[in-house]
Short mmCIF file of C-alpha atoms in Angstrom, two decimals:
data_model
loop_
_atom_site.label_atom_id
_atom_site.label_comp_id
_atom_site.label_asym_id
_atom_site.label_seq_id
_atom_site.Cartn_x
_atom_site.Cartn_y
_atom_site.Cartn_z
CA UNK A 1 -74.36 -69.49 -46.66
CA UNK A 2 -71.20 -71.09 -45.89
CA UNK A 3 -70.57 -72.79 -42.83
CA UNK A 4 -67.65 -75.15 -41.42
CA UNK A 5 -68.10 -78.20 -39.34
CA UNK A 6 -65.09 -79.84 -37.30
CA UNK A 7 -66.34 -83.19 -35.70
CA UNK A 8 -64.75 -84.33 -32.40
CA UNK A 9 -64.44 -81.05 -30.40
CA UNK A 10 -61.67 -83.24 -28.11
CA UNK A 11 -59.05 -85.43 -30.11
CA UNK A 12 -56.35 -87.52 -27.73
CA UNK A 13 -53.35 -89.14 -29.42
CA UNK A 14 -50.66 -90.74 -27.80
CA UNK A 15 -47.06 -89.22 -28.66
CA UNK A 16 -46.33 -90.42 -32.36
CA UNK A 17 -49.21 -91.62 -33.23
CA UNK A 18 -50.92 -90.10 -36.00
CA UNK A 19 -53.12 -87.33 -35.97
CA UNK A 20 -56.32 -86.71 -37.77
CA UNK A 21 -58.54 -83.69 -37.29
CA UNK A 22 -61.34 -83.72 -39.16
CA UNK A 23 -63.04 -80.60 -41.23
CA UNK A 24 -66.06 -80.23 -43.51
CA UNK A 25 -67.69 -77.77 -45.10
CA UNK A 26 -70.54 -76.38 -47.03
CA UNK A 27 -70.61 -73.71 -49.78
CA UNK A 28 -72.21 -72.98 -53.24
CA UNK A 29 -68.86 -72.91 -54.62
CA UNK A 30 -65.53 -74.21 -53.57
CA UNK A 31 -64.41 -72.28 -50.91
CA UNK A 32 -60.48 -70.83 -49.79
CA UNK A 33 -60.08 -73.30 -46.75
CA UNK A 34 -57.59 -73.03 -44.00
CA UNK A 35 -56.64 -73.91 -40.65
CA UNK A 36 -55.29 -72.74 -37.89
CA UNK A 37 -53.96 -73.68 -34.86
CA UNK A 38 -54.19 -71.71 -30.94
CA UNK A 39 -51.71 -71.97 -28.21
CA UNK A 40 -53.39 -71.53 -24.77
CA UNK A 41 -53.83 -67.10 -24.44
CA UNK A 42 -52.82 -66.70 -27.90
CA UNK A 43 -54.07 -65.56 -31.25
CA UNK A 44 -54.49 -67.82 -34.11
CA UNK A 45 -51.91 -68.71 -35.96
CA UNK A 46 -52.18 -69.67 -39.70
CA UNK A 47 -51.11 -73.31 -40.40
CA UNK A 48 -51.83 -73.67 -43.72
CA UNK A 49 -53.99 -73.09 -46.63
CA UNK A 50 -55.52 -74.58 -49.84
CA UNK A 51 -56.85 -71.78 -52.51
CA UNK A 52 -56.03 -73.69 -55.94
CA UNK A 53 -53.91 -76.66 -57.71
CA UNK A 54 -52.62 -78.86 -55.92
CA UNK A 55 -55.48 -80.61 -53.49
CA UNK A 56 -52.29 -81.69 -51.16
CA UNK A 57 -50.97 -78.83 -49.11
CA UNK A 58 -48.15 -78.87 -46.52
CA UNK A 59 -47.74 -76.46 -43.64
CA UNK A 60 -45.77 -75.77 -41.17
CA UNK A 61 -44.97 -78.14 -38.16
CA UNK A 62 -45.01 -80.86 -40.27
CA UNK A 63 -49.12 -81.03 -40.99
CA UNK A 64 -50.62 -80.92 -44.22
CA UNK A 65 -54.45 -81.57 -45.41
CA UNK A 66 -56.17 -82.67 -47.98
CA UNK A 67 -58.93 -81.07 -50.14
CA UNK A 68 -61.50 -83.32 -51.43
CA UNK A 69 -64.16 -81.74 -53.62
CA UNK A 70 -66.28 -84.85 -54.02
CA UNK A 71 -66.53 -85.17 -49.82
CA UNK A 72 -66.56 -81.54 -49.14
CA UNK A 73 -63.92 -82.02 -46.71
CA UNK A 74 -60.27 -80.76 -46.11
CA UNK A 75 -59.17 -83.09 -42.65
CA UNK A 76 -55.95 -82.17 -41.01
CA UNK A 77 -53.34 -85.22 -40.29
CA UNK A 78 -49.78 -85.27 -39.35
CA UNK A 79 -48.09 -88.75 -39.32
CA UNK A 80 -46.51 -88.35 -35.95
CA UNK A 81 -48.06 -86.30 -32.99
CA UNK A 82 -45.41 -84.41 -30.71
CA UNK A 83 -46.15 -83.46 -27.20
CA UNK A 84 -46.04 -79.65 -28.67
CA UNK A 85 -49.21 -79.94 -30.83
CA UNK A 86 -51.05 -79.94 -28.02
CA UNK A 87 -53.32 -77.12 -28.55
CA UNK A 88 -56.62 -76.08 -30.37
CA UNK A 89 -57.40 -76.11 -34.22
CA UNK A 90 -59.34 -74.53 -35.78
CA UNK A 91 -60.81 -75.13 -39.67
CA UNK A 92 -62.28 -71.89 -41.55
CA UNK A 93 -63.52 -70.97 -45.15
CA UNK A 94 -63.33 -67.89 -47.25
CA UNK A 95 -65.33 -66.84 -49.87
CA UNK A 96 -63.77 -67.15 -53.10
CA UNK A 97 -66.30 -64.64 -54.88
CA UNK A 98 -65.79 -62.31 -51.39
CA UNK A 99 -63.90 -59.06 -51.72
CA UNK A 100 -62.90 -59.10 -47.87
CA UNK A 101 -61.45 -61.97 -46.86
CA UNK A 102 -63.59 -62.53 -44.00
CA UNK A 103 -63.33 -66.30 -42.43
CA UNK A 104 -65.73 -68.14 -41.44
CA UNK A 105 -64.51 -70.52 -38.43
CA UNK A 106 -65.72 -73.89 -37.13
CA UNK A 107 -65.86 -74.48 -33.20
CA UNK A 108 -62.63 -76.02 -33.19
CA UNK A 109 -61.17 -79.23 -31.92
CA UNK A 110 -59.02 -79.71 -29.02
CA UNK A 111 -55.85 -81.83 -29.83
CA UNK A 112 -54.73 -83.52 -26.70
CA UNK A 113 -51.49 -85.84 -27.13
CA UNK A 114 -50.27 -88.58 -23.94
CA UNK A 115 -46.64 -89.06 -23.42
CA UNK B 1 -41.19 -57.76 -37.57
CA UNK B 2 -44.14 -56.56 -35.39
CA UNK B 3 -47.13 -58.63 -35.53
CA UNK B 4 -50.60 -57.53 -34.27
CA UNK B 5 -50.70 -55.69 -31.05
CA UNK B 6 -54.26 -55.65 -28.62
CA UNK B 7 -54.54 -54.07 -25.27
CA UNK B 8 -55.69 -54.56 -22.57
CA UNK B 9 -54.91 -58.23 -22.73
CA UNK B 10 -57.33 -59.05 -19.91
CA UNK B 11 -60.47 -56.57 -18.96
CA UNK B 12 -62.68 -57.24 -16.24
CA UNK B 13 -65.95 -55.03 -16.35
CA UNK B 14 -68.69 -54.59 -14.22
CA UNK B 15 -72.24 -54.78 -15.83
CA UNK B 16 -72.99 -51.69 -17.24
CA UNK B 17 -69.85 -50.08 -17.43
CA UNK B 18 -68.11 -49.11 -21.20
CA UNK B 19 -64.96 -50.57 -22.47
CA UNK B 20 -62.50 -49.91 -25.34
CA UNK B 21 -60.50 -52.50 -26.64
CA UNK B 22 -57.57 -51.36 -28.62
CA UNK B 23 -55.72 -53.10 -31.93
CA UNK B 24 -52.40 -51.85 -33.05
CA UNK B 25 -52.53 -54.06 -37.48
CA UNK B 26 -48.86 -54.75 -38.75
CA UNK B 27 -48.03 -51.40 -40.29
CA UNK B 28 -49.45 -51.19 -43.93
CA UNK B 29 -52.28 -53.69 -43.46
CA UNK B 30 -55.15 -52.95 -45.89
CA UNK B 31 -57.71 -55.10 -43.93
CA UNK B 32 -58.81 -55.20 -40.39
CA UNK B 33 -60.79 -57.69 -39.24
CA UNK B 34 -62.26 -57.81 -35.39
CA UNK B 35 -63.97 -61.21 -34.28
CA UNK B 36 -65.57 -62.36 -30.82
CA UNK B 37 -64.74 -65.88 -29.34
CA UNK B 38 -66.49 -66.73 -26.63
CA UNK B 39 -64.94 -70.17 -24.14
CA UNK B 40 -65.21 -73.16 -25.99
CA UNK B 41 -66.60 -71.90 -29.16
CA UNK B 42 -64.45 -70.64 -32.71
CA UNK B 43 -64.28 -66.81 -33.64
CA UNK B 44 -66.78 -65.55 -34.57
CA UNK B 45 -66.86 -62.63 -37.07
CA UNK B 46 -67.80 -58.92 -36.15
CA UNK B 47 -66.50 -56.15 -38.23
CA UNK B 48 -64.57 -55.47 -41.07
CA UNK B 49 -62.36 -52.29 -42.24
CA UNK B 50 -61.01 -51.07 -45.14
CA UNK B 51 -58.63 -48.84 -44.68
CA UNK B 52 -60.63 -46.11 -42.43
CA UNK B 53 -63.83 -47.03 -44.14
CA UNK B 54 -65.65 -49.48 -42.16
CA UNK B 55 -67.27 -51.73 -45.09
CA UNK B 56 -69.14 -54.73 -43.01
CA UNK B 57 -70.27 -54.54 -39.23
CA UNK B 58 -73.12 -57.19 -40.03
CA UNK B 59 -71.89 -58.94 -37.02
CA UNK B 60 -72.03 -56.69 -34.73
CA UNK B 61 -74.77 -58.25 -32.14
CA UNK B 62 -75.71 -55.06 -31.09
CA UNK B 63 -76.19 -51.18 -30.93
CA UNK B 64 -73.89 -51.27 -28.02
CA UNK B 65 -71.12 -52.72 -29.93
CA UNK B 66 -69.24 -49.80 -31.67
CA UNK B 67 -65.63 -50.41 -33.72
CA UNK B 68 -63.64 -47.84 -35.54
CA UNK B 69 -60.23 -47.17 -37.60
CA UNK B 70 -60.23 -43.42 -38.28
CA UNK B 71 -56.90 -42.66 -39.83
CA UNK B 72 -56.89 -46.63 -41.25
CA UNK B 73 -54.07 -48.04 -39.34
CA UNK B 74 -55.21 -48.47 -35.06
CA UNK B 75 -58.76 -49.45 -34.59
CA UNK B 76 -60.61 -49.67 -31.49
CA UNK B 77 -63.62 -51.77 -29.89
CA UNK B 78 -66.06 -49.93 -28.18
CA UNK B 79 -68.89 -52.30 -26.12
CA UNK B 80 -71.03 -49.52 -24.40
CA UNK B 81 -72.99 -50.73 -20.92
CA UNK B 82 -71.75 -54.23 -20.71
CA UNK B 83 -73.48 -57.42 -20.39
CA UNK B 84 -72.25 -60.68 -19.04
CA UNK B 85 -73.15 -61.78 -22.38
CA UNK B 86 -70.47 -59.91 -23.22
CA UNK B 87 -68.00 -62.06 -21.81
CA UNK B 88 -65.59 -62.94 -24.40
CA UNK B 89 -61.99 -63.30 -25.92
CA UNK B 90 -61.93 -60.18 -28.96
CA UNK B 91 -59.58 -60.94 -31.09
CA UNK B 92 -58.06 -58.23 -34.04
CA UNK B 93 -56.67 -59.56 -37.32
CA UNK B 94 -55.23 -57.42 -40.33
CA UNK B 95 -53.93 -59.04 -43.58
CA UNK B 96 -51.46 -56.87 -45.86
CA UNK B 97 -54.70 -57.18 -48.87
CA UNK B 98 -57.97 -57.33 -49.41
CA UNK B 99 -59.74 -60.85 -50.90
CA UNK B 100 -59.43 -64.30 -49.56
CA UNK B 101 -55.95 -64.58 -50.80
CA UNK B 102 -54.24 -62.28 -48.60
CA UNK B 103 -53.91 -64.12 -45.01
CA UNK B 104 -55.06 -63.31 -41.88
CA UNK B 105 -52.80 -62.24 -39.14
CA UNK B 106 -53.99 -62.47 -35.88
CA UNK B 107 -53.12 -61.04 -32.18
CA UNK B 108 -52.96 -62.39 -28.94
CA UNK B 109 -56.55 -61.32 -28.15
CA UNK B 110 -58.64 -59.17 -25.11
CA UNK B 111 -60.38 -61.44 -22.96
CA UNK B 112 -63.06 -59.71 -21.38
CA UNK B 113 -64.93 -60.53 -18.54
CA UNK B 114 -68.22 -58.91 -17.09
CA UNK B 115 -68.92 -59.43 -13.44
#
């Protein structure tokens, strides 16, 4: 069964410092991975994804992550924390044998950033 | 355009009582996913729908929990005599496919809470 873990439910950063969530997972096979990030009262909103090629993937806001086979992992970072990523992220997998698309979610990790 | 739609966005139930929680997918959305999120915790999967056919409700935690999508666009959450248990933000995704490909679009959520 695949599962996700995000260590650190609570991450503080001061305002342009960097920012590193972290995100591992397990799974028979390499999974679709993604995360997302949630605004207080709101839905989730996709942030970006890694499916195939290139391990390196960009999204928006000026994040990207990293998929590393050999570690299981695919941690967030953005070089330079603004005051508006405050918020909650959240890293999931999807099968890539699955005919659905359902995601499997970790419990998420609370970015807090200081002025 | 429209993104997804879910009403009420707050509930408050007494124990015992039925609610129906309603999703409005972006128009032409193949998948509909619903998913339960309780405070401090990631979604959690519940039911899937293809279409009007309702392929996966493994997640369902219950016989009380009821979700349908009759004529495959709106779908709605039925949670029959409530539990505090219950207590919980539902949250309604649809994606335009089906597969791990297509991306998950997400709404602002129902937060329900049993007294």
């Amino acid at each position: 069964a695949q599962s996700v873990t995000q260590l650190g439910s609570h991450v503080s950063v001061s305002e342009g410092a960097l920012v590193l969530l972290r995100c591992n997972y397990s799974s028979s096979v390499p999974p679709y991975l993604f995360w997302y990030v949630q605004y207080p009262n709101q839905g989730l909103q996709l942030l970006l994804k890694y499916t195939t090629g290139a391990t390196l993937v960009k999204g928006i806001n000026g994040f990207e992550a990293e998929f590393k086979k050999s570690e299981t992992s695919f941690h967030l970072t953005k070089p330079s924390a603004h005051m508006s990523d405050a918020a909650e992220y959240f890293c999931a997998v999807s099968d890539r044998n699955g005919s659905q698309g359902n995601l499997i979610f970790g419990k998420g990790t609370k970015l807090s950033v200081k002025p | 355009g429209a993104g997804v739609s879910q009403s009420p966005r707050y509930k408050v139930a007494k124990r015992g009582q039925d609610v129906a929680l309603r999703c409005d997918p972006i128009s032409g959305h193949v998948s509909l996913f619903w998913y339960q999120q309780a405070l401090g915790q990631g979604p959690e999967f519940l039911t899937y729908f293809q279409n009007e056919a309702q392929l996966d409700k493994s997640g369902l935690p219950s016989d009380r929990f009821f979700a349908e999508r009759p004529e495959g666009s709106v779908s709605t959450l039925k949670i029959q005599r409530t539990q505090q248990e219950d207590s919980a933000v539902y949250l309604c995704a649809s994606s335009r496919w089906t597969g791990g490909l297509s991306p998950l679009h997400f709404g602002n959520g129902t937060r329900l809470t049993v007294t």
